[in-house]
CSV table of C-alpha atoms in Angstrom, one decimal:
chain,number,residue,atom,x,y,z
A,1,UNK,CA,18.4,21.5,8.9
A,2,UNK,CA,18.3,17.6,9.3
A,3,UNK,CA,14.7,17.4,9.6
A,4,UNK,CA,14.1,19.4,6.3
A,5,UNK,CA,16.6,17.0,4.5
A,6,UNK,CA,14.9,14.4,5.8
A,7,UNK,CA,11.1,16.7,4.2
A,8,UNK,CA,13.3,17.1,1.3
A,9,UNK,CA,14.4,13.4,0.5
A,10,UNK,CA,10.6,12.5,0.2
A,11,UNK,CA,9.7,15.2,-1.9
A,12,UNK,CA,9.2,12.8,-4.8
A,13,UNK,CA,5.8,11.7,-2.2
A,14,UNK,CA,4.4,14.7,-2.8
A,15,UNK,CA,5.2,14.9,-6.1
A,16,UNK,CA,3.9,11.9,-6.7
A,17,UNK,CA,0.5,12.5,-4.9
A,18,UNK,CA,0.0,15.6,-7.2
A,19,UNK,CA,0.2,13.5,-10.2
A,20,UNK,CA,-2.2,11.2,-9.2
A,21,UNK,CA,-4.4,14.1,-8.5
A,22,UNK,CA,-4.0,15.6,-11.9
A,23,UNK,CA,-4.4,12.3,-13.8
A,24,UNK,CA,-7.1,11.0,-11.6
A,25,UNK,CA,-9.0,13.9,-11.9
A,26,UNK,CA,-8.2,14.7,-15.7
A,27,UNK,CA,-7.4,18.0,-14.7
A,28,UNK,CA,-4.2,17.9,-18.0
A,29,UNK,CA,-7.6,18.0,-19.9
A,30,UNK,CA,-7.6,21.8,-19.9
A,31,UNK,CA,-4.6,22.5,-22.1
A,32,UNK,CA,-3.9,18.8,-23.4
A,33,UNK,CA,-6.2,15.8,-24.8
A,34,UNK,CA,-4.3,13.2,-23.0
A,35,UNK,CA,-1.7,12.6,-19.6
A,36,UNK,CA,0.9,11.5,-21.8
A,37,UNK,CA,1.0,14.5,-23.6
A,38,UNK,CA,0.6,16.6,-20.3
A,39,UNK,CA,3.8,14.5,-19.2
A,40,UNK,CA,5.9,15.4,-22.0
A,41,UNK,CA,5.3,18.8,-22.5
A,42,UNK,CA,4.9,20.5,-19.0
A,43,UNK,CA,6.7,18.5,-17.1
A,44,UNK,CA,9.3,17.6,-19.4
A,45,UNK,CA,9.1,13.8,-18.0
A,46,UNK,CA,8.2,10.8,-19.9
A,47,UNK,CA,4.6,9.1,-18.8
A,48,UNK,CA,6.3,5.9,-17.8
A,49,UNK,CA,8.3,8.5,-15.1
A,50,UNK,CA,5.4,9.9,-13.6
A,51,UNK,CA,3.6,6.7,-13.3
A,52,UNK,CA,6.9,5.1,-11.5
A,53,UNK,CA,6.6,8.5,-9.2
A,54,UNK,CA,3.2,8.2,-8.5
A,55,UNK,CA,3.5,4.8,-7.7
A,56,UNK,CA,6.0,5.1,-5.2
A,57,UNK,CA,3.9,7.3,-3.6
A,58,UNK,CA,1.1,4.8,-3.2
A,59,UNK,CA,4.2,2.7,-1.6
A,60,UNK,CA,5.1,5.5,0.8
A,61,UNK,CA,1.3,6.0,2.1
A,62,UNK,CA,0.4,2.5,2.4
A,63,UNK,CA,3.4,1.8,4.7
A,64,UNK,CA,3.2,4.8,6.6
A,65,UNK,CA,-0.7,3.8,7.3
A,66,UNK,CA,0.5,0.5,8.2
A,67,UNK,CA,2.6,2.3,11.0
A,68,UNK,CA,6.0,1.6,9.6
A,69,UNK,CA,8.2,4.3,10.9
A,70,UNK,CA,11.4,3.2,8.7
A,71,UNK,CA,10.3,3.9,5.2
A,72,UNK,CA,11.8,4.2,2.0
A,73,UNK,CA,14.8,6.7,1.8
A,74,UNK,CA,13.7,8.0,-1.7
A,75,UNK,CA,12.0,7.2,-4.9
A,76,UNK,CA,14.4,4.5,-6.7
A,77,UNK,CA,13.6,2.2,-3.2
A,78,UNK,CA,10.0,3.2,-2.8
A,79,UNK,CA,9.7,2.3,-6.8
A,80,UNK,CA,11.1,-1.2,-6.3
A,81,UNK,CA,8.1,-2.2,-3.9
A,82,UNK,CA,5.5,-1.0,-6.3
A,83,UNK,CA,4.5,-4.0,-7.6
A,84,UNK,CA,3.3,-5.2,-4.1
A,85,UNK,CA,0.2,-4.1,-2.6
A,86,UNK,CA,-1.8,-4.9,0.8
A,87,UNK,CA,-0.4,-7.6,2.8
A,88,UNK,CA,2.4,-8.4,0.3
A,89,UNK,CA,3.7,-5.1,0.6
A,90,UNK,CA,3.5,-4.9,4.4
A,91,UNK,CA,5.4,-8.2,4.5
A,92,UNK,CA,7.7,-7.8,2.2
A,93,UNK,CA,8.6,-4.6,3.9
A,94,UNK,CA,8.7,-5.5,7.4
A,95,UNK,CA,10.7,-8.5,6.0
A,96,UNK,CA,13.3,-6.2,4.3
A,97,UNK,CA,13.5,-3.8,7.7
A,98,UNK,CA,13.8,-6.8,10.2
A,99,UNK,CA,16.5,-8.5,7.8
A,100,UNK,CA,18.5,-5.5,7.1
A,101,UNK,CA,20.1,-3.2,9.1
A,102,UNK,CA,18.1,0.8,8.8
A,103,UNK,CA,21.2,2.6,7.4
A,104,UNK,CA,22.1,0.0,5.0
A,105,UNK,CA,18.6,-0.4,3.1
A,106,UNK,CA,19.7,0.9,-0.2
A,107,UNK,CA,17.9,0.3,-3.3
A,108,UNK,CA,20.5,-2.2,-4.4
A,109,UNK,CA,20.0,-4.5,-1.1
A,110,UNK,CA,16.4,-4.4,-1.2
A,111,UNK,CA,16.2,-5.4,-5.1
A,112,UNK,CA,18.9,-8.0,-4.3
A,113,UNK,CA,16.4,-9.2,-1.1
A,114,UNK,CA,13.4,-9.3,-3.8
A,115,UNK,CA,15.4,-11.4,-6.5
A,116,UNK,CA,16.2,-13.7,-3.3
A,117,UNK,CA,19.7,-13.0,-3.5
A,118,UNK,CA,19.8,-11.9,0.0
A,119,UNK,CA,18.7,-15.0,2.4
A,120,UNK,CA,15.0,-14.8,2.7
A,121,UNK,CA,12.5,-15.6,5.0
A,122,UNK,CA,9.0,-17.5,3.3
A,123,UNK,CA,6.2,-16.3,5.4
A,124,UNK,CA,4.9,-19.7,5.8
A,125,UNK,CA,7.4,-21.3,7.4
A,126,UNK,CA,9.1,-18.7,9.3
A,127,UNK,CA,7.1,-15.6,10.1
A,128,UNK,CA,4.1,-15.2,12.5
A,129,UNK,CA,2.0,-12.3,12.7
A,130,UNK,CA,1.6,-10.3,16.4
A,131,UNK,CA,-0.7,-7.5,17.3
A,132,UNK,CA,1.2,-4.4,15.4
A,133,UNK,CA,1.5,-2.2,18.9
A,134,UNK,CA,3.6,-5.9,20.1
A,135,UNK,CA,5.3,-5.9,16.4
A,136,UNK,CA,6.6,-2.4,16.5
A,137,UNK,CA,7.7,-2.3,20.6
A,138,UNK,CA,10.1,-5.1,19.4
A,139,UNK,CA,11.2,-3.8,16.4
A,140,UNK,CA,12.3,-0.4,18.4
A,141,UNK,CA,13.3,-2.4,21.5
A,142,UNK,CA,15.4,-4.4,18.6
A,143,UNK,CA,17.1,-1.5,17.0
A,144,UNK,CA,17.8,1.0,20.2
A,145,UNK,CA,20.4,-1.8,21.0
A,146,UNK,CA,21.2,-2.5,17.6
A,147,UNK,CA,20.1,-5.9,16.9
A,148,UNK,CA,17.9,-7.3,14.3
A,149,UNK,CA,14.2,-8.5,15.8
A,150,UNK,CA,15.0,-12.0,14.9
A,151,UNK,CA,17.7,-11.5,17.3
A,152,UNK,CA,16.2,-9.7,19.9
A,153,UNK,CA,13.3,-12.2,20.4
A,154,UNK,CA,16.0,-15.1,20.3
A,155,UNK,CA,17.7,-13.3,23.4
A,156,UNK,CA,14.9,-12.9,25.1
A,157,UNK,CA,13.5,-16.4,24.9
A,158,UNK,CA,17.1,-17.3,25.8
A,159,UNK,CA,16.8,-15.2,29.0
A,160,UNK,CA,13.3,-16.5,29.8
A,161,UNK,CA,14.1,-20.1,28.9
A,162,UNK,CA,17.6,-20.5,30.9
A,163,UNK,CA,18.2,-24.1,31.9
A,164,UNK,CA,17.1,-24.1,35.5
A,165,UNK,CA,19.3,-24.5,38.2
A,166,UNK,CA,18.4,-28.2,39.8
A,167,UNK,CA,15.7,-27.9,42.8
A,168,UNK,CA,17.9,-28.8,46.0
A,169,UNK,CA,16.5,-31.9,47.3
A,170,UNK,CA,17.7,-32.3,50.7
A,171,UNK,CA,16.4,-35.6,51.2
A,172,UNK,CA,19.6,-36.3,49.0
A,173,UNK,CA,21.8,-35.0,51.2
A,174,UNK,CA,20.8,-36.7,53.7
A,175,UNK,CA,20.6,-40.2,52.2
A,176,UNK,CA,24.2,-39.1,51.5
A,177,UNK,CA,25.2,-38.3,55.3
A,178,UNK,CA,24.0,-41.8,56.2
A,179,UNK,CA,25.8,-43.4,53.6
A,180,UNK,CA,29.2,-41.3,54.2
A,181,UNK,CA,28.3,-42.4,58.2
A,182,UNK,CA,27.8,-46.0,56.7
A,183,UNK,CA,31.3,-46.2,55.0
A,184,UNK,CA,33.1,-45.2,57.8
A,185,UNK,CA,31.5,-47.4,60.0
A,186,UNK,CA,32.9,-50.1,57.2
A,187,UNK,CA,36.1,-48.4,57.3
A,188,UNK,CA,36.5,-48.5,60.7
A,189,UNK,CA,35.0,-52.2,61.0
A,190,UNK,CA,37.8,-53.1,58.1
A,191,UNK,CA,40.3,-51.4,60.5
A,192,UNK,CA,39.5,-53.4,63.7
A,193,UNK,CA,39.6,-57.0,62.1
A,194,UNK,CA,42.8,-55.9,60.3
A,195,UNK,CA,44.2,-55.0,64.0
A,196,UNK,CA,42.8,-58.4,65.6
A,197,UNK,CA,44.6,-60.8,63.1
């Protein structure tokens, strides 16, 4: 049952794709002289809807080529990212997932991440690219223990880069059994001329 909610929540993908198909291939031209017209009257949806739908789509299939395995929930958060395309889209994306936690992407945090009211992350100052097979190991790594990436890397440097424990040089402790052998030498020299007088 979960896994055909899950179908079932990105149903709209589908939809969408069989839009594109029909408009695409002008196959409304049958029964109607133009898309708009095909949009109104047998679907009962405005153009400007089916566009939106079919434009989340695109979303949807260019991250899932991109190997994203968290995607958008549903059409209202797929439709906010359809003004991106290529590399804009895969960063913005892998920005939003690594900066907010799975279960609470929501259409309202990622347009507040896009209108830079959520802290934000400029790619040329703070992101570097890595192989995507590297990229996604530490995302999953990352999220199994419930961390962000950002996080998870900062941990693991931290574990890799512990201050070292000082190298025992024991020349040094040496140097410092003569001079303790030294002192009381002194000491007991101070003791005897203190006894004589």
């Amino acid at each position: 049952m979960t896994h055909q909610i899950r179908l079932n929540s990105l149903a709209f993908v589908e939809t969408g794709l069989i839009a594109f198909k029909i408009r695409a291939m002008r196959l409304y031209k049958e029964k109607y002289d133009n898309f708009t017209d095909y949009c109104h009257i047998e679907l009962g949806r405005s153009r400007s809807y089916i566009d939106r739908l079919i434009n989340a789509s695109r979303v949807i299939l260019e991250l899932i080529e991109n190997g994203f395995s968290v995607l958008p929930r549903n059409e209202s958060q797929a439709r906010l990212l359809s003004c991106f395309t290529g590399s804009e889209l895969i960063w913005r994306w892998r920005a939003i997932v690594e900066t907010i936690v799975p279960h609470k992407i929501t259409a309202q945090n990622i347009s507040a991440f896009l209108n830079g009211t959520e802290e934000t992350i400029e790619p040329e100052s703070e992101f570097f690219w890595l192989p995507r097979y590297l990229s996604d190991h530490i995302f999953r790594y990352a999220l199994a223990i419930g961390m962000t990436t950002q996080n998870f890397i900062v941990m693991l440097l931290e574990q890799i880069f512990k201050p070292a424990k000082p190298k025992t040089n024991w020349r040094d402790f040496e140097k410092e059994d003569e001079w303790q052998s030294d002192l009381e030498k002194l000491i007991e020299e101070g003791k005897n001329i203190i006894d004589s007088t």
